[in-house]
C-alpha positions as YAML, in Angstrom:
chain: A
units: angstrom
residues:
- id: 1
  name: MET
  ca: [137.12, 41.92, 38.95]
- id: 2
  name: ASN
  ca: [134.00, 42.03, 36.44]
- id: 3
  name: ILE
  ca: [130.56, 40.80, 37.66]
- id: 4
  name: ARG
  ca: [127.67, 39.85, 35.69]
- id: 5
  name: ILE
  ca: [124.60, 40.04, 36.91]
- id: 6
  name: LYS
  ca: [121.08, 38.36, 35.58]
- id: 7
  name: THR
  ca: [117.58, 39.07, 36.38]
- id: 8
  name: GLN
  ca: [114.27, 38.45, 34.98]
- id: 9
  name: ASN
  ca: [114.18, 41.84, 33.42]
- id: 10
  name: SER
  ca: [118.35, 42.38, 32.24]
- id: 11
  name: THR
  ca: [121.70, 42.16, 32.70]
- id: 12
  name: THR
  ca: [124.26, 43.97, 33.53]
- id: 13
  name: GLY
  ca: [127.97, 44.66, 34.63]
- id: 14
  name: PHE
  ca: [130.31, 45.60, 36.67]
- id: 15
  name: THR
  ca: [134.24, 45.86, 38.59]
- id: 16
  name: ILE
  ca: [134.79, 45.65, 41.90]
- id: 17
  name: PRO
  ca: [136.28, 47.82, 43.25]
- id: 18
  name: CYS
  ca: [133.93, 50.02, 42.23]
- id: 19
  name: THR
  ca: [132.03, 53.33, 43.63]
- id: 20
  name: GLU
  ca: [129.16, 54.29, 45.80]
- id: 21
  name: LYS
  ca: [127.99, 56.54, 43.54]
- id: 22
  name: GLN
  ca: [128.36, 53.12, 40.00]
- id: 23
  name: ILE
  ca: [126.82, 50.95, 42.91]
- id: 24
  name: ASP
  ca: [123.72, 53.31, 42.91]
- id: 25
  name: LYS
  ca: [123.66, 53.63, 39.12]
- id: 26
  name: LEU
  ca: [123.61, 50.00, 39.44]
- id: 27
  name: CYS
  ca: [120.63, 48.65, 41.75]
- id: 28
  name: GLU
  ca: [118.91, 51.51, 39.82]
- id: 29
  name: VAL
  ca: [119.31, 49.67, 36.07]
- id: 30
  name: LEU
  ca: [118.86, 46.06, 38.38]
- id: 31
  name: GLY
  ca: [115.35, 47.84, 39.94]
- id: 32
  name: ILE
  ca: [116.29, 46.85, 43.38]
- id: 33
  name: PRO
  ca: [116.78, 49.30, 46.40]
- id: 34
  name: ASN
  ca: [120.42, 50.41, 47.65]
- id: 35
  name: ASN
  ca: [120.07, 49.65, 51.15]
- id: 36
  name: SER
  ca: [121.11, 48.02, 53.94]
- id: 37
  name: GLN
  ca: [118.05, 45.37, 53.95]
- id: 38
  name: THR
  ca: [118.68, 44.17, 50.13]
- id: 39
  name: VAL
  ca: [119.87, 40.81, 49.52]
- id: 40
  name: VAL
  ca: [122.00, 39.70, 46.69]
- id: 41
  name: THR
  ca: [122.46, 35.94, 45.83]
- id: 42
  name: VAL
  ca: [125.57, 34.07, 43.80]
- id: 43
  name: ASP
  ca: [124.14, 31.72, 41.64]
- id: 44
  name: SER
  ca: [127.06, 31.16, 39.74]
- id: 45
  name: VAL
  ca: [130.10, 31.83, 38.70]
- id: 46
  name: TYR
  ca: [132.15, 31.54, 35.50]
- id: 47
  name: GLY
  ca: [135.91, 32.20, 33.93]
...
């Protein structure tokens, strides 16, 4: 599955399944913490 995440400052993509290291890098790029307190919401799904 290909995922695209858009924030106010950037858009980035990754493929699931992925490694914890890839998730850590994604969070770094997006400027969000990679911990159990982080909440991410799906805004829309596209084909």
